[in-house]
Amino acid sequence: MSAYRYKFVSPDGETHTGQVRAESVDQATQELSQRGRVISIVPLLDTAQPLEEAEEGAGATPGFLSSLRKKKTKTEDVITVLRNLGVMAESGVPLKEALETVSLEAGTPDLTETIRDIKDRVIGGSALGEAMREHPKMFNTLACNMIAVGEEGGNLDKALGSAAEQMERSAAMRGKVINALIYPAILTVVSFLSVISLVVLVLPQFVETFKQMDIEPPLMTRMLMAFGNLFRLYPLVTFGVSIAIFVGAKLAWKREDVRRAVLVFALRIPVVGELIFKVALSRSIHTLAALTGANIRLVESLEHAANVAGLPSLESAFLTAQDDLQNGQTLGESLARTAILPSTLVQLISIGERTGRLAPLLDRAALQMENDADARLKAVVSLFEPILIVVMGGVIGMITLSIITPLFSIMQKI
């Protein structure tokens, strides 16, 4: 169970704060709602430390040490803010008061400053969604649009909850990908360092022995020695070139044409291409479900689904469907002609349009695709690990062979 810091107002008007343990934010909110009007609920990162100690510790670190402890705003912090705003909106708390309360519980200085700026803009007459658009690093366009539509339709609490859920799902998928790649990344780094150590430290000692015994090393050994000499004799140059390559690759990745070229290549790789497509499709369908569920027009929802897809084929399919809708066709008919989306998904969309349950059916389909993408991700990682081991084993074996081959010549001379 997780711990949460809460603040609520009892029926007699008294404000209460404290901690509560629950399985989720929703469960904590439900329990506290029985005791009064919930103002805010914030997860505690360190449940072993009492709230009073945490607050004292936070205030006991002045000056330079305080700057060292300054936290960066994470997606989870923004999600918590949106959820708390949704809870307070549902409880009837005025928006200005809710923003002020959330700013006190934001958790990071940057987020606190952002929320206070949003509050000032709201006081000045701006809508919440419009004010949030001024801070794109904190609140993405999709969340701002959902909140803006919720304000116009009088469903701000639901819109805030939907925006938080959408950001949470995106962060969860991103976290799954990162966690799956941690072990292969560590294995790659360790293998690379092992190869460099063999070439730079071990191989030169054997080569010196070969020279003393007047034995000509084979071509493979000489090539590896030339590679090792770059690291031993010109470490600064090698380091500088490595940094330049890294920076160049990072700058190149910012170019849209480079990213698309890499994406097209990755899509052609078996298994990997299927994974990329499933993740992109799941993200787009989740977006479409969230927006239609927030009563945003389907034509506008398709444009957002295309923007978050990240794949040219999916972008084209959704934008084509957008044009077809404006010409009087149904979404299911348009997507069926593209022959890109799975037939089961197209059928669900057609059923949802006929029955008026498009949003829940889209949400269910997106969840299924997310599970499929998760399973595919595990399959890709399980396939990549043995391939990486074989490749690095082959490289190390080649280095070992470059050492052993001249040793046979030495044994023959003896």
Short mmCIF file of C-alpha atoms in Angstrom, two decimals:
data_model
loop_
_atom_site.label_atom_id
_atom_site.label_comp_id
_atom_site.label_asym_id
_atom_site.label_seq_id
_atom_site.Cartn_x
_atom_site.Cartn_y
_atom_site.Cartn_z
CA MET A 1 0.00 0.00 0.00
CA SER A 2 1.13 3.56 -0.74
CA ALA A 3 1.07 6.54 1.61
CA TYR A 4 -0.62 9.82 0.70
CA ARG A 5 -0.63 13.25 2.28
CA TYR A 6 -4.16 14.64 2.39
CA LYS A 7 -6.06 17.83 3.09
CA PHE A 8 -9.83 17.99 3.49
CA VAL A 9 -12.52 20.18 5.01
CA SER A 10 -14.91 18.53 7.45
CA PRO A 11 -18.67 19.33 7.50
CA ASP A 12 -18.11 21.77 10.38
CA GLY A 13 -15.71 23.82 8.21
CA GLU A 14 -12.49 22.72 9.91
CA THR A 15 -9.47 21.90 7.72
CA HIS A 16 -7.65 18.61 8.39
CA THR A 17 -4.27 17.41 7.12
CA GLY A 18 -2.43 14.15 7.63
CA GLN A 19 -1.41 10.88 6.05
CA VAL A 20 -3.41 7.90 4.87
CA ARG A 21 -2.47 4.54 3.37
CA ALA A 22 -4.41 3.15 0.42
CA GLU A 23 -3.98 1.00 -2.67
CA SER A 24 -4.49 3.97 -5.02
CA VAL A 25 -5.35 7.66 -5.19
CA ASP A 26 -8.96 6.79 -6.02
CA GLN A 27 -9.30 4.57 -2.94
CA ALA A 28 -7.78 7.26 -0.71
CA THR A 29 -10.14 9.86 -2.18
CA GLN A 30 -13.15 7.61 -1.63
CA GLU A 31 -12.23 6.99 2.01
CA LEU A 32 -11.58 10.66 2.75
CA SER A 33 -14.76 11.80 0.97
CA GLN A 34 -16.73 10.11 3.74
CA ARG A 35 -15.10 12.47 6.25
CA GLY A 36 -15.47 15.73 4.32
CA ARG A 37 -14.65 17.66 1.16
CA VAL A 38 -11.28 16.54 -0.20
CA ILE A 39 -8.92 19.39 -1.12
CA SER A 40 -5.77 17.53 -2.17
CA ILE A 41 -4.10 14.13 -2.10
CA VAL A 42 -0.36 13.88 -2.79
CA PRO A 43 1.67 10.62 -2.90
CA LEU A 44 4.58 10.40 -0.45
CA LEU A 45 7.77 9.17 -2.11
CA ASP A 46 9.32 7.97 1.16
CA THR A 47 6.63 6.20 3.16
CA ALA A 48 9.08 5.20 5.88
CA GLN A 49 9.62 8.84 6.86
CA PRO A 50 6.83 10.54 8.82
CA LEU A 51 5.35 13.68 7.34
CA GLU A 52 6.53 15.89 10.17
CA GLU A 53 10.13 14.70 9.79
CA ALA A 54 9.99 15.19 6.04
CA GLU A 55 8.80 18.76 6.43
CA GLU A 56 11.42 19.52 9.10
CA GLY A 57 14.13 17.96 6.95
CA ALA A 58 13.04 19.98 3.95
CA GLY A 59 13.28 23.21 5.89
CA ALA A 60 16.57 22.40 7.61
CA THR A 61 18.75 22.53 4.52
CA PRO A 62 19.66 26.13 3.76
CA GLY A 63 21.67 27.83 1.03
CA PHE A 64 23.92 25.72 -1.14
CA LEU A 65 22.71 22.36 0.20
CA SER A 66 19.15 23.40 -0.57
CA SER A 67 20.06 24.04 -4.19
CA LEU A 68 21.64 20.60 -4.38
CA ARG A 69 18.39 19.04 -3.23
CA LYS A 70 16.31 20.92 -5.79
CA LYS A 71 14.24 18.36 -7.66
CA LYS A 72 13.39 18.36 -11.32
CA THR A 73 9.75 18.20 -12.28
CA LYS A 74 8.75 14.74 -13.46
CA THR A 75 5.73 13.64 -15.43
CA GLU A 76 4.40 12.01 -12.26
CA ASP A 77 4.37 15.41 -10.53
CA VAL A 78 2.28 16.95 -13.32
CA ILE A 79 -0.08 13.96 -13.26
CA THR A 80 -0.57 14.41 -9.51
CA VAL A 81 -1.40 18.09 -10.02
CA LEU A 82 -4.01 17.28 -12.65
CA ARG A 83 -5.58 14.56 -10.47
CA ASN A 84 -5.75 16.87 -7.46
CA LEU A 85 -7.31 19.63 -9.54
CA GLY A 86 -9.85 17.10 -10.81
CA VAL A 87 -10.70 15.96 -7.28
CA MET A 88 -11.17 19.54 -6.09
CA ALA A 89 -13.23 20.47 -9.15
CA GLU A 90 -15.48 17.49 -8.48
CA SER A 91 -15.80 18.60 -4.84
CA GLY A 92 -16.92 22.07 -5.90
CA VAL A 93 -13.77 23.94 -4.87
CA PRO A 94 -13.39 27.21 -6.85
CA LEU A 95 -10.68 27.00 -9.50
CA LYS A 96 -8.57 29.83 -8.05
CA GLU A 97 -8.58 28.23 -4.61
CA ALA A 98 -7.79 24.84 -6.11
CA LEU A 99 -4.80 26.22 -8.01
CA GLU A 100 -3.49 27.95 -4.90
CA THR A 101 -3.79 24.74 -2.89
CA VAL A 102 -2.13 22.64 -5.58
CA SER A 103 0.74 25.13 -5.87
CA LEU A 104 1.53 24.54 -2.19
CA GLU A 105 1.61 20.77 -2.76
CA ALA A 106 3.35 20.76 -6.17
CA GLY A 107 6.56 19.17 -4.90
CA THR A 108 9.08 21.02 -7.11
CA PRO A 109 9.91 24.74 -7.32
CA ASP A 110 9.48 24.85 -11.10
CA LEU A 111 6.03 23.28 -10.97
CA THR A 112 5.00 25.54 -8.10
CA GLU A 113 6.02 28.61 -10.08
CA THR A 114 4.19 27.29 -13.14
CA ILE A 115 0.93 26.70 -11.26
CA ARG A 116 1.08 30.13 -9.66
CA ASP A 117 1.53 31.70 -13.09
CA ILE A 118 -1.48 29.72 -14.33
CA LYS A 119 -3.48 30.94 -11.33
CA ASP A 120 -2.56 34.56 -12.09
CA ARG A 121 -3.65 34.10 -15.71
CA VAL A 122 -6.95 32.55 -14.60
CA ILE A 123 -7.54 35.47 -12.23
CA GLY A 124 -6.81 37.76 -15.17
CA GLY A 125 -9.62 36.17 -17.16
CA SER A 126 -7.92 33.35 -19.07
CA ALA A 127 -9.42 29.87 -19.22
CA LEU A 128 -7.48 27.07 -17.51
CA GLY A 129 -6.65 25.27 -20.75
CA GLU A 130 -5.50 28.52 -22.35
CA ALA A 131 -3.28 29.33 -19.35
CA MET A 132 -1.74 25.86 -19.40
CA ARG A 133 -0.83 26.26 -23.08
CA GLU A 134 1.69 28.90 -22.00
CA HIS A 135 3.71 26.11 -20.34
CA PRO A 136 4.16 23.43 -23.03
CA LYS A 137 7.05 21.78 -21.17
CA MET A 138 4.68 20.90 -18.33
CA PHE A 139 1.35 20.40 -20.11
CA ASN A 140 1.26 18.97 -23.61
CA THR A 141 -1.11 20.18 -26.32
CA LEU A 142 -3.36 17.14 -25.99
CA ALA A 143 -3.95 17.69 -22.26
CA CYS A 144 -4.60 21.41 -22.79
CA ASN A 145 -7.17 20.71 -25.50
CA MET A 146 -8.98 18.14 -23.35
CA ILE A 147 -9.10 20.58 -20.44
CA ALA A 148 -10.30 23.43 -22.67
CA VAL A 149 -13.16 21.30 -24.03
CA GLY A 150 -14.01 20.18 -20.49
CA GLU A 151 -14.28 23.81 -19.38
CA GLU A 152 -16.58 24.69 -22.26
CA GLY A 153 -18.81 21.68 -21.63
CA GLY A 154 -18.93 22.03 -17.85
CA ASN A 155 -17.04 18.74 -17.30
CA LEU A 156 -13.74 20.14 -16.06
CA ASP A 157 -13.29 17.47 -13.38
CA LYS A 158 -13.64 14.63 -15.90
CA ALA A 159 -11.40 16.40 -18.41
CA LEU A 160 -8.66 16.84 -15.81
CA GLY A 161 -8.92 13.16 -14.87
CA SER A 162 -8.80 12.09 -18.51
CA ALA A 163 -5.77 14.30 -19.19
CA ALA A 164 -3.97 12.82 -16.18
CA GLU A 165 -4.83 9.29 -17.29
CA GLN A 166 -3.58 9.97 -20.81
CA MET A 167 -0.25 11.32 -19.54
CA GLU A 168 0.03 8.40 -17.12
CA ARG A 169 -0.43 5.84 -19.89
CA SER A 170 2.16 7.52 -22.09
CA ALA A 171 4.63 7.66 -19.21
CA ALA A 172 3.95 4.01 -18.35
CA MET A 173 4.67 2.85 -21.90
CA ARG A 174 7.82 4.98 -22.04
CA GLY A 175 8.91 3.48 -18.71
CA LYS A 176 8.36 -0.05 -19.97
CA VAL A 177 10.55 0.59 -23.00
CA ILE A 178 13.31 2.14 -20.89
CA ASN A 179 13.23 -0.67 -18.31
CA ALA A 180 13.35 -3.29 -21.05
CA LEU A 181 16.43 -1.67 -22.58
CA ILE A 182 18.40 -1.25 -19.35
CA TYR A 183 19.90 -4.76 -19.29
CA PRO A 184 20.91 -4.81 -22.99
CA ALA A 185 22.44 -1.35 -22.57
CA ILE A 186 24.48 -2.46 -19.55
CA LEU A 187 25.55 -5.61 -21.40
CA THR A 188 26.64 -3.53 -24.40
CA VAL A 189 28.67 -1.09 -22.30
CA VAL A 190 30.38 -3.84 -20.30
CA SER A 191 31.21 -5.77 -23.48
CA PHE A 192 32.59 -2.65 -25.16
CA LEU A 193 34.79 -1.84 -22.16
CA SER A 194 36.02 -5.45 -22.07
CA VAL A 195 37.02 -5.28 -25.74
CA ILE A 196 38.80 -1.94 -25.25
CA SER A 197 40.67 -3.35 -22.23
CA LEU A 198 41.83 -6.39 -24.20
CA VAL A 199 42.97 -4.33 -27.17
CA VAL A 200 44.64 -1.53 -25.19
CA LEU A 201 46.11 -3.42 -22.21
CA VAL A 202 46.48 -7.12 -23.01
CA LEU A 203 47.24 -7.31 -26.73
CA PRO A 204 50.26 -4.90 -26.67
CA GLN A 205 52.09 -7.16 -24.21
CA PHE A 206 51.82 -10.13 -26.55
CA VAL A 207 52.82 -8.05 -29.57
CA GLU A 208 55.98 -6.93 -27.78
CA THR A 209 56.83 -10.58 -27.18
CA PHE A 210 56.25 -11.35 -30.86
CA LYS A 211 58.67 -8.58 -31.86
CA GLN A 212 61.37 -9.86 -29.52
CA MET A 213 61.08 -13.31 -31.08
CA ASP A 214 61.09 -11.83 -34.60
CA ILE A 215 57.58 -13.11 -35.41
CA GLU A 216 55.41 -11.17 -37.82
CA PRO A 217 51.91 -10.83 -36.31
CA PRO A 218 49.05 -11.77 -38.65
CA LEU A 219 46.99 -9.10 -40.39
CA MET A 220 44.12 -9.35 -37.91
CA THR A 221 46.50 -8.78 -34.99
CA ARG A 222 48.08 -5.76 -36.69
CA MET A 223 44.66 -4.25 -37.39
CA LEU A 224 43.62 -4.64 -33.76
CA MET A 225 46.92 -3.12 -32.62
CA ALA A 226 46.37 -0.11 -34.87
CA PHE A 227 42.92 0.29 -33.33
CA GLY A 228 44.36 0.00 -29.81
CA ASN A 229 47.13 2.51 -30.53
CA LEU A 230 44.50 5.16 -31.22
CA PHE A 231 43.35 4.85 -27.61
CA ARG A 232 46.84 4.51 -26.08
CA LEU A 233 48.77 7.14 -28.05
CA TYR A 234 46.03 9.68 -28.79
CA PRO A 235 43.53 9.49 -25.91
CA LEU A 236 42.48 13.14 -26.16
CA VAL A 237 41.96 12.96 -29.91
CA THR A 238 39.98 9.73 -29.57
CA PHE A 239 37.88 11.23 -26.78
CA GLY A 240 37.29 14.40 -28.80
CA VAL A 241 36.25 12.46 -31.90
CA SER A 242 33.89 10.33 -29.80
CA ILE A 243 32.28 13.44 -28.32
CA ALA A 244 32.00 15.00 -31.79
CA ILE A 245 30.29 11.87 -33.14
CA PHE A 246 27.88 11.84 -30.19
CA VAL A 247 27.02 15.53 -30.56
CA GLY A 248 26.69 15.17 -34.34
CA ALA A 249 24.35 12.21 -33.96
CA LYS A 250 22.27 14.13 -31.42
CA LEU A 251 22.00 17.15 -33.73
CA ALA A 252 21.17 14.93 -36.69
CA TRP A 253 18.41 13.24 -34.69
CA LYS A 254 16.70 16.61 -34.29
CA ARG A 255 16.18 16.74 -38.05
CA GLU A 256 12.79 15.44 -39.13
CA ASP A 257 14.15 13.79 -42.29
CA VAL A 258 16.82 11.89 -40.33
CA ARG A 259 14.30 10.60 -37.79
CA ARG A 260 11.95 9.47 -40.53
CA ALA A 261 14.78 7.70 -42.39
CA VAL A 262 15.80 5.83 -39.23
CA LEU A 263 12.15 5.01 -38.53
CA VAL A 264 11.61 3.63 -42.05
CA PHE A 265 14.69 1.45 -41.64
CA ALA A 266 13.59 0.22 -38.20
CA LEU A 267 10.12 -0.66 -39.52
CA ARG A 268 11.72 -3.05 -42.01
CA ILE A 269 13.43 -5.03 -39.25
CA PRO A 270 11.42 -8.18 -38.40
CA VAL A 271 9.75 -8.14 -34.97
CA VAL A 272 11.15 -4.67 -34.21
CA GLY A 273 9.00 -3.09 -36.92
CA GLU A 274 5.89 -4.80 -35.56
CA LEU A 275 6.69 -3.50 -32.07
CA ILE A 276 7.10 0.10 -33.28
CA PHE A 277 3.81 -0.08 -35.19
CA LYS A 278 1.88 -1.53 -32.22
CA VAL A 279 3.24 1.10 -29.81
CA ALA A 280 2.40 3.94 -32.22
CA LEU A 281 -1.07 2.57 -32.95
CA SER A 282 -1.80 2.06 -29.25
CA ARG A 283 -0.77 5.65 -28.52
CA SER A 284 -2.97 7.03 -31.30
CA ILE A 285 -6.03 4.97 -30.36
CA HIS A 286 -5.65 5.90 -26.68
CA THR A 287 -5.56 9.55 -27.73
CA LEU A 288 -8.62 9.11 -29.93
CA ALA A 289 -10.51 7.37 -27.12
CA ALA A 290 -9.62 10.03 -24.54
CA LEU A 291 -10.61 12.92 -26.81
CA THR A 292 -13.89 11.42 -27.99
CA GLY A 293 -14.66 10.51 -24.37
CA ALA A 294 -14.12 14.18 -23.47
CA ASN A 295 -16.75 15.16 -26.09
CA ILE A 296 -14.20 16.60 -28.52
CA ARG A 297 -15.40 16.44 -32.14
CA LEU A 298 -14.19 13.32 -33.93
CA VAL A 299 -12.69 15.40 -36.76
CA GLU A 300 -10.47 17.29 -34.29
CA SER A 301 -9.68 14.08 -32.39
CA LEU A 302 -8.36 12.44 -35.55
CA GLU A 303 -5.96 15.32 -36.10
CA HIS A 304 -4.50 14.84 -32.61
CA ALA A 305 -4.33 11.07 -33.14
CA ALA A 306 -2.32 11.70 -36.31
CA ASN A 307 0.02 14.12 -34.53
CA VAL A 308 0.95 11.67 -31.77
CA ALA A 309 1.28 8.64 -34.09
CA GLY A 310 4.87 9.26 -35.13
CA LEU A 311 4.53 6.99 -38.18
CA PRO A 312 3.92 8.44 -41.66
CA SER A 313 1.56 5.59 -42.58
CA LEU A 314 -0.63 6.10 -39.49
CA GLU A 315 -0.57 9.88 -39.85
CA SER A 316 -1.77 9.55 -43.44
CA ALA A 317 -4.51 7.08 -42.45
CA PHE A 318 -5.95 9.33 -39.73
CA LEU A 319 -5.72 12.51 -41.81
CA THR A 320 -7.41 10.74 -44.73
CA ALA A 321 -10.16 9.60 -42.36
CA GLN A 322 -10.51 13.20 -41.19
CA ASP A 323 -11.16 14.35 -44.76
CA ASP A 324 -13.56 11.45 -45.39
CA LEU A 325 -15.57 12.32 -42.27
CA GLN A 326 -16.03 15.86 -43.51
CA ASN A 327 -17.33 14.37 -46.77
CA GLY A 328 -19.98 12.34 -44.97
CA GLN A 329 -18.30 8.94 -44.64
CA THR A 330 -17.93 6.97 -41.42
CA LEU A 331 -14.65 6.45 -39.59
CA GLY A 332 -14.85 2.67 -39.94
CA GLU A 333 -15.35 2.85 -43.71
CA SER A 334 -12.43 5.21 -44.18
CA LEU A 335 -9.98 3.25 -42.02
CA ALA A 336 -11.00 -0.02 -43.67
CA ARG A 337 -9.85 1.31 -47.05
CA THR A 338 -6.38 2.14 -45.75
CA ALA A 339 -5.72 -1.57 -45.03
CA ILE A 340 -3.21 -0.52 -42.36
CA LEU A 341 -5.15 -1.00 -39.14
CA PRO A 342 -6.04 -4.50 -37.88
CA SER A 343 -9.43 -5.68 -39.13
CA THR A 344 -10.60 -6.36 -35.56
CA LEU A 345 -9.94 -2.74 -34.61
CA VAL A 346 -11.80 -1.45 -37.68
CA GLN A 347 -14.79 -3.65 -36.81
CA LEU A 348 -14.82 -2.34 -33.23
CA ILE A 349 -14.76 1.23 -34.52
CA SER A 350 -17.68 0.51 -36.87
CA ILE A 351 -19.67 -1.09 -34.04
CA GLY A 352 -18.89 1.86 -31.75
CA GLU A 353 -20.12 4.33 -34.36
CA ARG A 354 -23.38 2.42 -34.86
CA THR A 355 -24.08 1.95 -31.14
CA GLY A 356 -22.83 5.34 -29.93
CA ARG A 357 -20.16 3.69 -27.74
CA LEU A 358 -17.11 4.66 -29.78
CA ALA A 359 -15.02 6.02 -26.87
CA PRO A 360 -15.27 2.97 -24.54
CA LEU A 361 -14.69 0.51 -27.40
CA LEU A 362 -11.67 2.50 -28.57
CA ASP A 363 -10.33 2.55 -25.03
CA ARG A 364 -10.73 -1.22 -24.73
CA ALA A 365 -9.04 -1.78 -28.08
CA ALA A 366 -6.16 0.53 -27.14
CA LEU A 367 -5.64 -1.34 -23.87
CA GLN A 368 -5.47 -4.64 -25.75
CA MET A 369 -2.96 -3.22 -28.22
CA GLU A 370 -0.91 -1.86 -25.33
CA ASN A 371 -0.77 -5.35 -23.82
CA ASP A 372 0.22 -6.78 -27.21
CA ALA A 373 2.95 -4.15 -27.53
CA ASP A 374 4.20 -5.00 -24.05
CA ALA A 375 4.39 -8.69 -24.95
CA ARG A 376 6.11 -7.85 -28.24
CA LEU A 377 8.62 -5.66 -26.39
CA LYS A 378 9.56 -8.53 -24.10
CA ALA A 379 9.95 -10.78 -27.15
CA VAL A 380 12.25 -8.26 -28.86
CA VAL A 381 14.42 -7.90 -25.76
CA SER A 382 14.60 -11.67 -25.25
CA LEU A 383 15.68 -11.99 -28.89
CA PHE A 384 18.16 -9.14 -28.74
CA GLU A 385 20.03 -10.36 -25.65
CA PRO A 386 21.34 -13.68 -27.09
CA ILE A 387 22.20 -11.96 -30.39
CA LEU A 388 24.21 -9.37 -28.48
CA ILE A 389 25.97 -12.06 -26.47
CA VAL A 390 26.89 -13.98 -29.63
CA VAL A 391 28.17 -10.84 -31.39
CA MET A 392 30.30 -9.70 -28.47
CA GLY A 393 31.50 -13.25 -27.92
CA GLY A 394 32.57 -13.33 -31.56
CA VAL A 395 34.49 -10.06 -31.18
CA ILE A 396 36.26 -11.25 -28.04
CA GLY A 397 36.93 -14.59 -29.76
CA MET A 398 38.51 -12.75 -32.69
CA ILE A 399 40.81 -10.87 -30.32
CA THR A 400 41.72 -14.10 -28.57
CA LEU A 401 42.43 -15.75 -31.93
CA SER A 402 44.69 -12.85 -32.91
CA ILE A 403 46.76 -13.64 -29.82
CA ILE A 404 46.71 -17.43 -30.09
CA THR A 405 47.64 -17.62 -33.80
CA PRO A 406 51.14 -16.11 -33.35
CA LEU A 407 51.67 -18.33 -30.30
CA PHE A 408 51.50 -21.37 -32.57
CA SER A 409 54.35 -19.88 -34.60
CA ILE A 410 56.38 -19.47 -31.40
CA MET A 411 55.75 -23.09 -30.42
CA GLN A 412 56.87 -24.28 -33.87
CA LYS A 413 60.15 -22.35 -33.57
CA ILE A 414 60.78 -23.90 -30.19
#
